[in-house]
mmCIF file of C-alpha atoms in Angstrom:
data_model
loop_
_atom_site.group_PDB
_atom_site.id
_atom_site.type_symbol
_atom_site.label_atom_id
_atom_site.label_comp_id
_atom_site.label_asym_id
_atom_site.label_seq_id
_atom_site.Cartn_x
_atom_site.Cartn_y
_atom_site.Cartn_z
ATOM 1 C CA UNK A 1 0.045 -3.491 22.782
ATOM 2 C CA UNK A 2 -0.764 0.148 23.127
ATOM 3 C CA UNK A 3 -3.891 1.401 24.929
ATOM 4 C CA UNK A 4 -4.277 3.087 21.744
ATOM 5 C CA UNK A 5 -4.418 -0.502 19.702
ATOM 6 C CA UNK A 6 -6.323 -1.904 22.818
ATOM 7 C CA UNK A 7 -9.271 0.491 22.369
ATOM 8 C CA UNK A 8 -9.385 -0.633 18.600
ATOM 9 C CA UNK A 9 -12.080 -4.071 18.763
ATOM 10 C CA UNK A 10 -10.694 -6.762 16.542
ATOM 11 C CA UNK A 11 -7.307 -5.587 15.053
ATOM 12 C CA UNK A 12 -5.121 -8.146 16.713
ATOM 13 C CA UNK A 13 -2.349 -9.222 19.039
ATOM 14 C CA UNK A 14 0.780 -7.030 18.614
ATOM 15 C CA UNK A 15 2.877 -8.790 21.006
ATOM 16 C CA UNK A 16 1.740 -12.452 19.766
ATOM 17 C CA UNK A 17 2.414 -11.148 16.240
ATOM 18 C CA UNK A 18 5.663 -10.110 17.818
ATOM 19 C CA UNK A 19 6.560 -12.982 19.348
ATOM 20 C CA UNK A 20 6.013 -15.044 16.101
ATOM 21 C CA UNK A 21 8.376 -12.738 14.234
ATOM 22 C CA UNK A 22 10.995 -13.497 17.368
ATOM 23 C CA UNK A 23 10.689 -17.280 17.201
ATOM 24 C CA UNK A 24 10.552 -17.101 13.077
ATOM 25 C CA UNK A 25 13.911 -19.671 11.632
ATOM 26 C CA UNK A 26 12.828 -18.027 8.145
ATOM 27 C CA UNK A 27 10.301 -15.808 7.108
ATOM 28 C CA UNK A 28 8.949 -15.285 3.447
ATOM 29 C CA UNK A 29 7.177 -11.993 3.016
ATOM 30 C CA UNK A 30 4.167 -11.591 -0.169
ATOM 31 C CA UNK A 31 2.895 -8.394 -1.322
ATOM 32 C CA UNK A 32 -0.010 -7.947 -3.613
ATOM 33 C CA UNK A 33 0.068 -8.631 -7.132
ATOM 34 C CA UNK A 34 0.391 -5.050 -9.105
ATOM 35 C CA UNK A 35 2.427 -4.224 -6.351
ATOM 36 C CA UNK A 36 2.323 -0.476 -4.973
ATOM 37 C CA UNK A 37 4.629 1.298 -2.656
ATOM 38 C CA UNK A 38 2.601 0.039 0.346
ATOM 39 C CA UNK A 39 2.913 -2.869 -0.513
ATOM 40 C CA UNK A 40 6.389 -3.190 -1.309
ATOM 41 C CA UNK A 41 7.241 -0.395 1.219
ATOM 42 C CA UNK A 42 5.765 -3.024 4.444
ATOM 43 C CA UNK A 43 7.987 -6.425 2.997
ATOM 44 C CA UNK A 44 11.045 -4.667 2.392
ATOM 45 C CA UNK A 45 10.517 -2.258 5.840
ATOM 46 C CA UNK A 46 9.926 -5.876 7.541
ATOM 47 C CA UNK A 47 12.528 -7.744 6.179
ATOM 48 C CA UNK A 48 15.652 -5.289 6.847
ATOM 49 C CA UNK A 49 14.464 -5.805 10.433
ATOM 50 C CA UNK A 50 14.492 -9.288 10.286
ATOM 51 C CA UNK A 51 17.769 -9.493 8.467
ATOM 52 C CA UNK A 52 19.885 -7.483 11.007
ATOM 53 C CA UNK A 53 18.626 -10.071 13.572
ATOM 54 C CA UNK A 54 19.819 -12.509 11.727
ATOM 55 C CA UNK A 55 16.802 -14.244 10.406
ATOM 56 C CA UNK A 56 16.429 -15.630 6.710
ATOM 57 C CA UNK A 57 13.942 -13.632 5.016
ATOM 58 C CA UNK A 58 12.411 -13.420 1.029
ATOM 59 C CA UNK A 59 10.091 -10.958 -0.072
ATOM 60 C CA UNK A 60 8.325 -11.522 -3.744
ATOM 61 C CA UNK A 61 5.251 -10.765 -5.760
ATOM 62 C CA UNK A 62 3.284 -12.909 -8.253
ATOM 63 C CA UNK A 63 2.954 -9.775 -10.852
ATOM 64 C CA UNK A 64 4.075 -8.462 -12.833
ATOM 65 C CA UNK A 65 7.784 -10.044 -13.584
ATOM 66 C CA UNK A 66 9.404 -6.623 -12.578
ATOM 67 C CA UNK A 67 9.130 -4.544 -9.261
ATOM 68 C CA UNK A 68 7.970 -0.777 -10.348
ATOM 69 C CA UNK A 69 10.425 1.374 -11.662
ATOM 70 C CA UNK A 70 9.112 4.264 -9.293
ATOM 71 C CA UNK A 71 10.196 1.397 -6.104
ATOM 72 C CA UNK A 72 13.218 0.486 -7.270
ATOM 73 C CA UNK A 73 14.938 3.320 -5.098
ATOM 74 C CA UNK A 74 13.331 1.666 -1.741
ATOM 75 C CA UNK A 75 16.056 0.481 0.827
ATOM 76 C CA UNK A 76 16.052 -3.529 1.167
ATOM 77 C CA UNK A 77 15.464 -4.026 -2.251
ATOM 78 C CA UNK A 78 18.034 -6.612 -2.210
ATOM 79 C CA UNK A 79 16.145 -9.184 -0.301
ATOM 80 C CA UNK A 80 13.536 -8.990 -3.300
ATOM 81 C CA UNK A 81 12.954 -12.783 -5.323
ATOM 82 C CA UNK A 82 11.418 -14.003 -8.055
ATOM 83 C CA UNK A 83 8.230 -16.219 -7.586
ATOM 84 C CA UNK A 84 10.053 -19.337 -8.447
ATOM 85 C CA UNK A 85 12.520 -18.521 -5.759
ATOM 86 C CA UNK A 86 10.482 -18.080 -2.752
ATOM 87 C CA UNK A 87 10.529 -21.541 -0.354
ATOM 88 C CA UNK A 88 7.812 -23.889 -0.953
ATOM 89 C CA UNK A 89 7.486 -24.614 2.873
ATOM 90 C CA UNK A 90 9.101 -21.709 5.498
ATOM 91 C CA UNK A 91 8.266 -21.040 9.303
ATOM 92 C CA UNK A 92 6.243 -17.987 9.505
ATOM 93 C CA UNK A 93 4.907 -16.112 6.044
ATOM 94 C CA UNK A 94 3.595 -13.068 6.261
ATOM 95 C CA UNK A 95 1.287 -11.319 4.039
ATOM 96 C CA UNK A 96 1.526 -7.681 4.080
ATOM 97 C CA UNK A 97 -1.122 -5.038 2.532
ATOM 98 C CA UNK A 98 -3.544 -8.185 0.995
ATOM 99 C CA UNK A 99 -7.623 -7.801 1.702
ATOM 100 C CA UNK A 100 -7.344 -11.819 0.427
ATOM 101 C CA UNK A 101 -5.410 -14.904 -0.488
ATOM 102 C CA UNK A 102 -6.107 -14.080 -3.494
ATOM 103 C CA UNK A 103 -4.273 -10.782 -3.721
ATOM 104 C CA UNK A 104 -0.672 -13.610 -3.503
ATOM 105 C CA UNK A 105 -2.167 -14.430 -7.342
ATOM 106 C CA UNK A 106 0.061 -17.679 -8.191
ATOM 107 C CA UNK A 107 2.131 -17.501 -4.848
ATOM 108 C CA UNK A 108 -1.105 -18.100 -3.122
ATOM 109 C CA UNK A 109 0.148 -21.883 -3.348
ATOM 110 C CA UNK A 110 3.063 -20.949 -0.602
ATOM 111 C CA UNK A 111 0.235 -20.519 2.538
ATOM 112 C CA UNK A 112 0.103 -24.306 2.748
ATOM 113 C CA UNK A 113 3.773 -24.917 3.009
ATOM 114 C CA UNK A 114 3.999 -22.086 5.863
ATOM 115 C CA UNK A 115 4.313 -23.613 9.846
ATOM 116 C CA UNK A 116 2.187 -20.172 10.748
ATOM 117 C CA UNK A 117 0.730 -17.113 8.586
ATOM 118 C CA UNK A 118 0.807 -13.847 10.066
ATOM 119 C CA UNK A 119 -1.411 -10.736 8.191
ATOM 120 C CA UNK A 120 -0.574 -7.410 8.319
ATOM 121 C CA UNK A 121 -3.117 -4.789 6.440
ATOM 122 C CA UNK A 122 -5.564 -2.076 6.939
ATOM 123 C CA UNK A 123 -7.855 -2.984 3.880
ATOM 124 C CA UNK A 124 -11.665 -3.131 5.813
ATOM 125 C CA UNK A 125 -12.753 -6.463 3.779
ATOM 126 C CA UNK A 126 -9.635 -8.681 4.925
ATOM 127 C CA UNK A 127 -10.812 -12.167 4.902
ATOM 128 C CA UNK A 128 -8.255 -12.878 8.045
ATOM 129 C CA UNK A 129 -7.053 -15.714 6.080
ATOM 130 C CA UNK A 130 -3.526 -15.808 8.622
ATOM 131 C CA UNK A 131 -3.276 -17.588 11.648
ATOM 132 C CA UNK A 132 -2.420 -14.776 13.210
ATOM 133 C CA UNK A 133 -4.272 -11.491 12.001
ATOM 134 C CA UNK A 134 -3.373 -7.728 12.465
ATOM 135 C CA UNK A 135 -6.022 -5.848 10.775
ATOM 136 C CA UNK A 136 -6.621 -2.250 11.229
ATOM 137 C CA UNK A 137 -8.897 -0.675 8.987
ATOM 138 C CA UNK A 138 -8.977 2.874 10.277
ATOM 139 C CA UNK A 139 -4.997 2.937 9.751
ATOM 140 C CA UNK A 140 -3.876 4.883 6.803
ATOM 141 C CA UNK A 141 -1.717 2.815 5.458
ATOM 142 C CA UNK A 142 0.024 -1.234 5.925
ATOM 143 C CA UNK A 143 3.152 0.523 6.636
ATOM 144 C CA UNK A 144 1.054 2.270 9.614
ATOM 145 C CA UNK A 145 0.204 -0.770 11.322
ATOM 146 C CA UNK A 146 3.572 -2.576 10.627
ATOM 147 C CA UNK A 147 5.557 1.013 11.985
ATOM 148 C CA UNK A 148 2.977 -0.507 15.572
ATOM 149 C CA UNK A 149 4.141 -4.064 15.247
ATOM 150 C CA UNK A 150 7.876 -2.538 15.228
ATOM 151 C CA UNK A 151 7.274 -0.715 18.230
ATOM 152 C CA UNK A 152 5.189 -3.688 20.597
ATOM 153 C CA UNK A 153 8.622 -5.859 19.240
ATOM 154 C CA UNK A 154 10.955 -3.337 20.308
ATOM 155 C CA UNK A 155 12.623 -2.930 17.042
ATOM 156 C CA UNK A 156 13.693 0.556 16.237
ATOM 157 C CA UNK A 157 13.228 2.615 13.123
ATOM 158 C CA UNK A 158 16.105 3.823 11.243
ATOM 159 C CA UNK A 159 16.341 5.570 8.414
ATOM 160 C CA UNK A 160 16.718 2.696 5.504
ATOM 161 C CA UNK A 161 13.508 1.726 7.639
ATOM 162 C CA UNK A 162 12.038 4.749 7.342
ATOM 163 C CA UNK A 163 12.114 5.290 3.827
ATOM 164 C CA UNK A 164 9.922 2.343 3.080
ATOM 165 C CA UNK A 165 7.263 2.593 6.133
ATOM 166 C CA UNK A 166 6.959 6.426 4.555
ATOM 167 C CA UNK A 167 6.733 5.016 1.258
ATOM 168 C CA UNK A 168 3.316 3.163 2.265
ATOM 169 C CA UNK A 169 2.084 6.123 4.279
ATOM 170 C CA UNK A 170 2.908 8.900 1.502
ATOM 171 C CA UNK A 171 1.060 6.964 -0.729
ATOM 172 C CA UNK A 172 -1.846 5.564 0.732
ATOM 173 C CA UNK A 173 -2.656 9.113 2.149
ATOM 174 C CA UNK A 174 -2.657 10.665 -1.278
ATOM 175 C CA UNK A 175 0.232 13.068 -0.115
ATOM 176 C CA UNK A 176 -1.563 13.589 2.798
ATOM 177 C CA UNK A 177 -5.096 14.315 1.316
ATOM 178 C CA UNK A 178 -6.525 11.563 3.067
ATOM 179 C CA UNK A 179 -5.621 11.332 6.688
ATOM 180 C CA UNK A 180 -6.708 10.666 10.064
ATOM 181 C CA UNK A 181 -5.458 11.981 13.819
ATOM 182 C CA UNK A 182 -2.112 11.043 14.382
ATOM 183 C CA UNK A 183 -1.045 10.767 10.610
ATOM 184 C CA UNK A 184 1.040 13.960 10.613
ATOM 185 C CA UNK A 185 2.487 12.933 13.830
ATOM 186 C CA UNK A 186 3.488 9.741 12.404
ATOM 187 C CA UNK A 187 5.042 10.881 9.177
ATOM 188 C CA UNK A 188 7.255 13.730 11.321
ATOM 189 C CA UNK A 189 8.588 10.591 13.193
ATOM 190 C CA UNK A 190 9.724 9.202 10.250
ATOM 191 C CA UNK A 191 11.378 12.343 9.071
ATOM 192 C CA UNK A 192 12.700 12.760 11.839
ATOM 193 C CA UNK A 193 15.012 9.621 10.714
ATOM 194 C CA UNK A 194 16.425 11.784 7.784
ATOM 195 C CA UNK A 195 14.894 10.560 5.121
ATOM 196 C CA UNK A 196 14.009 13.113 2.202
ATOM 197 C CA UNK A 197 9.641 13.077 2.413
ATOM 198 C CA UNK A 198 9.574 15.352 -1.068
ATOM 199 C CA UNK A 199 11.839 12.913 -3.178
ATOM 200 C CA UNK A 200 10.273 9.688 -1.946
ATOM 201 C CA UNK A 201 6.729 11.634 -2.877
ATOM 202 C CA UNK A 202 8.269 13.162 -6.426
ATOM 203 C CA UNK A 203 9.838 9.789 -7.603
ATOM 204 C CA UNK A 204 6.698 7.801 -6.287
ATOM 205 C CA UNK A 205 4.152 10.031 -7.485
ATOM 206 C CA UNK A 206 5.202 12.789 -9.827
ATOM 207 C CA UNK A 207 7.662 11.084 -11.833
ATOM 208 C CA UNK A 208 6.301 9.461 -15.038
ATOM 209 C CA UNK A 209 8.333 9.026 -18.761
ATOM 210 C CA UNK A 210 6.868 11.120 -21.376
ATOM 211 C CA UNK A 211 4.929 8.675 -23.206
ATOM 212 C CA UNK A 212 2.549 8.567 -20.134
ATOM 213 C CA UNK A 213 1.279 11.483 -21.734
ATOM 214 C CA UNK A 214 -0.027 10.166 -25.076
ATOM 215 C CA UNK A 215 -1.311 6.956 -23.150
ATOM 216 C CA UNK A 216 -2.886 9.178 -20.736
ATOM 217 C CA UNK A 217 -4.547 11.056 -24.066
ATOM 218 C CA UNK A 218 -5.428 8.248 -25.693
ATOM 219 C CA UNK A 219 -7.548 6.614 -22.009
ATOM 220 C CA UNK A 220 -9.204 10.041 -21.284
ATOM 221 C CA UNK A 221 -10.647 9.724 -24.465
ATOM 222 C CA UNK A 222 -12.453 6.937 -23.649
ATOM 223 C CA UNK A 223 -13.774 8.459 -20.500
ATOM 224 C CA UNK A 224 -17.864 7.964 -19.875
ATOM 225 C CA UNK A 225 -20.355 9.989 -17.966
ATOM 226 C CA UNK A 226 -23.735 7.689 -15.943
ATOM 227 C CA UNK A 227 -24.696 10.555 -14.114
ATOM 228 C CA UNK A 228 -27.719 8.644 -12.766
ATOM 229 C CA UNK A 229 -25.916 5.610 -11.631
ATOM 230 C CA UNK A 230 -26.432 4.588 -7.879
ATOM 231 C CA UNK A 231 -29.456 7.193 -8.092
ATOM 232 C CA UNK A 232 -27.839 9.740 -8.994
ATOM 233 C CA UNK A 233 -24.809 10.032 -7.482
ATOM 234 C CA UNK A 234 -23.190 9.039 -10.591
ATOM 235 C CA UNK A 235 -20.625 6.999 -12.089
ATOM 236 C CA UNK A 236 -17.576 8.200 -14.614
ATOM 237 C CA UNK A 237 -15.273 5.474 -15.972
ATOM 238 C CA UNK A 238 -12.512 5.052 -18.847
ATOM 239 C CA UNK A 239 -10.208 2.015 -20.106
ATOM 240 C CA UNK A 240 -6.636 1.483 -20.223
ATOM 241 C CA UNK A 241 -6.076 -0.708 -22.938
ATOM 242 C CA UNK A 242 -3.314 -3.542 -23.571
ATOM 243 C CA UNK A 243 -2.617 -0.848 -26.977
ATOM 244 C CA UNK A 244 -2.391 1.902 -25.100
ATOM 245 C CA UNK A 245 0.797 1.062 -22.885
ATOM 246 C CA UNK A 246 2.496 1.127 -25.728
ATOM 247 C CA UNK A 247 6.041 2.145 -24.535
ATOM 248 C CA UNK A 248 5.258 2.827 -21.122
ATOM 249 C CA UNK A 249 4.839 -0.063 -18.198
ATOM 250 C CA UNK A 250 1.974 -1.132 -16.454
ATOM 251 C CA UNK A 251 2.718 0.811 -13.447
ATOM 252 C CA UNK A 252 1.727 4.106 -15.357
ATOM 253 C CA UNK A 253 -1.905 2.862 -15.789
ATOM 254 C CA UNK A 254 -2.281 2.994 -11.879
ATOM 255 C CA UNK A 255 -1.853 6.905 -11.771
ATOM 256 C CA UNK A 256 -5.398 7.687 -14.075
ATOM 257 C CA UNK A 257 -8.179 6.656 -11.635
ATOM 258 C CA UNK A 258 -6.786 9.714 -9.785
ATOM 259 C CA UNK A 259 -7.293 11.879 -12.459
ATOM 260 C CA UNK A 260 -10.726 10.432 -13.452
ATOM 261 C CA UNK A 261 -11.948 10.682 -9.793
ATOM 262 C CA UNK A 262 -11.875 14.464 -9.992
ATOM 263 C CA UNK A 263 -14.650 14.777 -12.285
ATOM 264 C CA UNK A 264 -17.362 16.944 -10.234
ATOM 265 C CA UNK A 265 -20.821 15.206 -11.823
ATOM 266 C CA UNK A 266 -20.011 11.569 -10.653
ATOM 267 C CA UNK A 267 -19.314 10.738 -6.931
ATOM 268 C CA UNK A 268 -18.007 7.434 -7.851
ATOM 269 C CA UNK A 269 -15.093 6.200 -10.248
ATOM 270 C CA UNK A 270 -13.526 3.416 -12.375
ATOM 271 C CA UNK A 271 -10.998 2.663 -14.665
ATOM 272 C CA UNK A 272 -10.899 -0.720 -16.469
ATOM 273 C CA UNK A 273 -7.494 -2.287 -17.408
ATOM 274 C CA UNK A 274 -7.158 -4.380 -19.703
ATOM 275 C CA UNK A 275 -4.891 -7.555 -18.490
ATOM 276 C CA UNK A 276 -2.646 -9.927 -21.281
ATOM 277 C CA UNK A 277 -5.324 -13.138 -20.873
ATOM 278 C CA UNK A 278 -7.910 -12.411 -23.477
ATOM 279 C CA UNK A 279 -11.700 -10.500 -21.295
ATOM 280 C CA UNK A 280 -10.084 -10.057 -18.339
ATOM 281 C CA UNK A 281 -9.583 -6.746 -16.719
ATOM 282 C CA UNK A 282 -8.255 -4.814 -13.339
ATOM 283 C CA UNK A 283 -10.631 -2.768 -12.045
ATOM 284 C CA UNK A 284 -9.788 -0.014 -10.179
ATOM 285 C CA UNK A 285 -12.891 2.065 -8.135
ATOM 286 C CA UNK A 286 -12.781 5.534 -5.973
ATOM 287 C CA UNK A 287 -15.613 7.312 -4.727
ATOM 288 C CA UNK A 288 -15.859 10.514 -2.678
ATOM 289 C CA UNK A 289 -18.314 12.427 -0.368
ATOM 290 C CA UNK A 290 -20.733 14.745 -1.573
ATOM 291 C CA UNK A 291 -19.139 17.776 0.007
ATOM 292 C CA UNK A 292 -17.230 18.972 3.301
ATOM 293 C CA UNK A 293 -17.775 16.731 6.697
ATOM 294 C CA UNK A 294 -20.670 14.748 4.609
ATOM 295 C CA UNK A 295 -18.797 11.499 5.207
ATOM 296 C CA UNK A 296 -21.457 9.798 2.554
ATOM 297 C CA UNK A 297 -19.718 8.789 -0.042
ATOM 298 C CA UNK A 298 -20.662 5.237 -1.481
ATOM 299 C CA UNK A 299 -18.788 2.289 0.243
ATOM 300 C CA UNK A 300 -17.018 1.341 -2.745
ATOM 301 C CA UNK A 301 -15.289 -1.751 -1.008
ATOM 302 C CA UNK A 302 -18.947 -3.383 -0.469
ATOM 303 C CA UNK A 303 -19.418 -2.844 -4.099
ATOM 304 C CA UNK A 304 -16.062 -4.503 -4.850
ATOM 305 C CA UNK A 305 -16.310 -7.385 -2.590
ATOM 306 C CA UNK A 306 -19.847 -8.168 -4.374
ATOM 307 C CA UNK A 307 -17.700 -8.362 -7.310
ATOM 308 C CA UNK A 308 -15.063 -10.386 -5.772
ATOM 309 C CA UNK A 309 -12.527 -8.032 -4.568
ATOM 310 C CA UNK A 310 -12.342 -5.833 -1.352
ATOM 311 C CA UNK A 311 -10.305 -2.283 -0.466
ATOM 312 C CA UNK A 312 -11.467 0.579 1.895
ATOM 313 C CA UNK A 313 -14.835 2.532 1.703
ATOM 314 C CA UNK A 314 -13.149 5.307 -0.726
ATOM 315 C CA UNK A 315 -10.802 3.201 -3.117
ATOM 316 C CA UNK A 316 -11.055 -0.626 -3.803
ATOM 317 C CA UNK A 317 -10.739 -2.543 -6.661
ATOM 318 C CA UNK A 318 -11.560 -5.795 -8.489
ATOM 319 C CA UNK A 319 -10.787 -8.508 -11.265
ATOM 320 C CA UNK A 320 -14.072 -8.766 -13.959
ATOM 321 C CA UNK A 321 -14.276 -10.596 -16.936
ATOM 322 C CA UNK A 322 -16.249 -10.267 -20.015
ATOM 323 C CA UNK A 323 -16.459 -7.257 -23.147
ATOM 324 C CA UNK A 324 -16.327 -3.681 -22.084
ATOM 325 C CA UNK A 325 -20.002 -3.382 -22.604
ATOM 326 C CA UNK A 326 -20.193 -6.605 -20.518
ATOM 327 C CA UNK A 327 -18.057 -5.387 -17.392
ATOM 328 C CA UNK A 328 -19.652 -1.767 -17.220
ATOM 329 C CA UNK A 329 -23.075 -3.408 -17.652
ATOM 330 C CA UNK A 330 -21.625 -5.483 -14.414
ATOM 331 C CA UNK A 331 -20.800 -2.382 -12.442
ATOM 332 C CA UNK A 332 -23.808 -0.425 -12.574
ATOM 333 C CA UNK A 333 -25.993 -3.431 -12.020
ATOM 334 C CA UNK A 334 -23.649 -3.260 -8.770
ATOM 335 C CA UNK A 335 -24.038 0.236 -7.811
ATOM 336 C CA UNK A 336 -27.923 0.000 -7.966
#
């Protein structure tokens, strides 16, 4: 372990997490349900390593039945499975970029047939719910603090590697927006590999089929203005309904909180999605400071925990239940 990861209180044991991977006879890898390119970009990053040492490795989701078209380009993709095809009991899992168990939705089932859990994430409300826990909340991305875990095993980073670890950091970082010192540094390492940064960016980020535009119409519509929620800092919010991703995927629904979050009168946002079981919704949250080194925007992962989900102080997210009257109602009675 770096003195870098030393001076970081209760993130974990890189070389114990190391080890396990080492003395792993098969590995199954989960990412989160909704998967993003973190995500997906940390299991498929992990398991090429553990595949060219020889080790049998599957990497699934619970949801939705189809990895994203906008990941379907990422290296590894081959060591991808269905839910019904990951082992029932396997040496070491490892969850990668999940605050929870319950971000594994239905493969949550799969911890109790694992010899040894290992988590890897940078999401501040991780329950630790792994034997063996590497948690850094301060790191940008999953793919950050797996790109560590590579370097205390002694694994290098090549460019089919690359590709995915950038993925996650690209990503998480908002193209950069949202950083911290040594982010730059890290992604120039990773370019460095040969990997093209602007088309993993364009076809994870700026790519969308054109009926993301009507369905992006029809949710703005819906958009809503508290401007005295959370006294005063204020709250804007919108739906995604199961009508309006009509022709387009679920994946495209992911993209609007980003839009919504610009709006200059609220400091906090949401968008509500509307899932296939009947009053139940995704619920994703952002929030932002007030202005320029204010660091004071509202710990949205605090608000989403309450509300039984988790994230990082500026995005996090949740599953509610109930009418739309019934889940906004929810929120602001949350924000105060």
């Amino acid at each position: 372990m770096s003195d870098q990861d030393a001076a970081r209180p209760g993130v974990g044991d890189f070389t114990a997490a190391a080890q396990a991977l080492s003395a792993a006879t098969s590995v199954t890898i989960l990412c989160h349900v909704q998967p993003d390119a973190d995500t997906i970009g940390s299991g498929l990053a992990l398991a090429q390593v553990l595949h060219r040492r020889g080790i049998p490795v599957w990497v699934s989701f619970a949801e939705p039945a189809d990895l994203p078209v906008s990941m379907g380009s990422l290296p590894g993709a081959q060591h991808l499975v269905p839910p019904a095809e990951v082992p029932d009991e396997v040496d070491l899992l490892v969850a990668v970029d999940c605050g929870s168990a319950a971000r594994l939705g239905a493969l949550a089932d799969r911890l109790t047939g694992a010899r040894d859990t290992l988590v890897i994430d940078h999401h501040r409300s991780n329950t630790r719910f792994g034997t063996l826990n590497l948690i850094d909340p301060s790191a940008e991305s999953t793919t950050s603090v797996l790109t560590r875990l590579l370097d205390a095993w002694g694994e290098p980073i090549d460019r089919p590697v690359a590709h995915c670890l950038y993925a996650g950091l690209v990503t998480d970082t908002g193209s950069f927006r949202w950083v911290r010192p040594g982010t730059h540094e890290l992604a120039e390492r990773l370019l460095a590999t040969g990997i093209d940064g602007a088309e993993i960016a364009q076809t994870l980020l700026d790519t969308h089929p054109f009926g993301w535009l009507p369905m992006l119409s029809r949710v703005l519509g819906s958009a809503r203005l508290e401007p005295d929620a959370h006294g005063g800092v204020g709250l804007v919010y919108a739906f995604v309904r199961r009508a309006d991703l009509d022709g387009v995927t679920q994946e495209e629904a992911e993209s609007v909180v980003d839009i919504v979050r610009t709006t200059a009168e609220a400091g906090v946002a949401a968008v509500f999605k509307e899932s296939p079981d009947p009053g139940r919704w995704t619920v994703s949250l952002r929030s932002k400071d007030s202005g320029p080194d204010r660091h004071d925007g509202l710990d949205v992962s605090a608000v989403a925990t309450a509300l039984g989900g988790g994230g990082h102080r500026y995005a996090a997210g949740y599953t509610a239940h109930g009418t739309p009257e019934e889940i906004v109602a929810a929120l602001l009675a949350g924000l105060g």
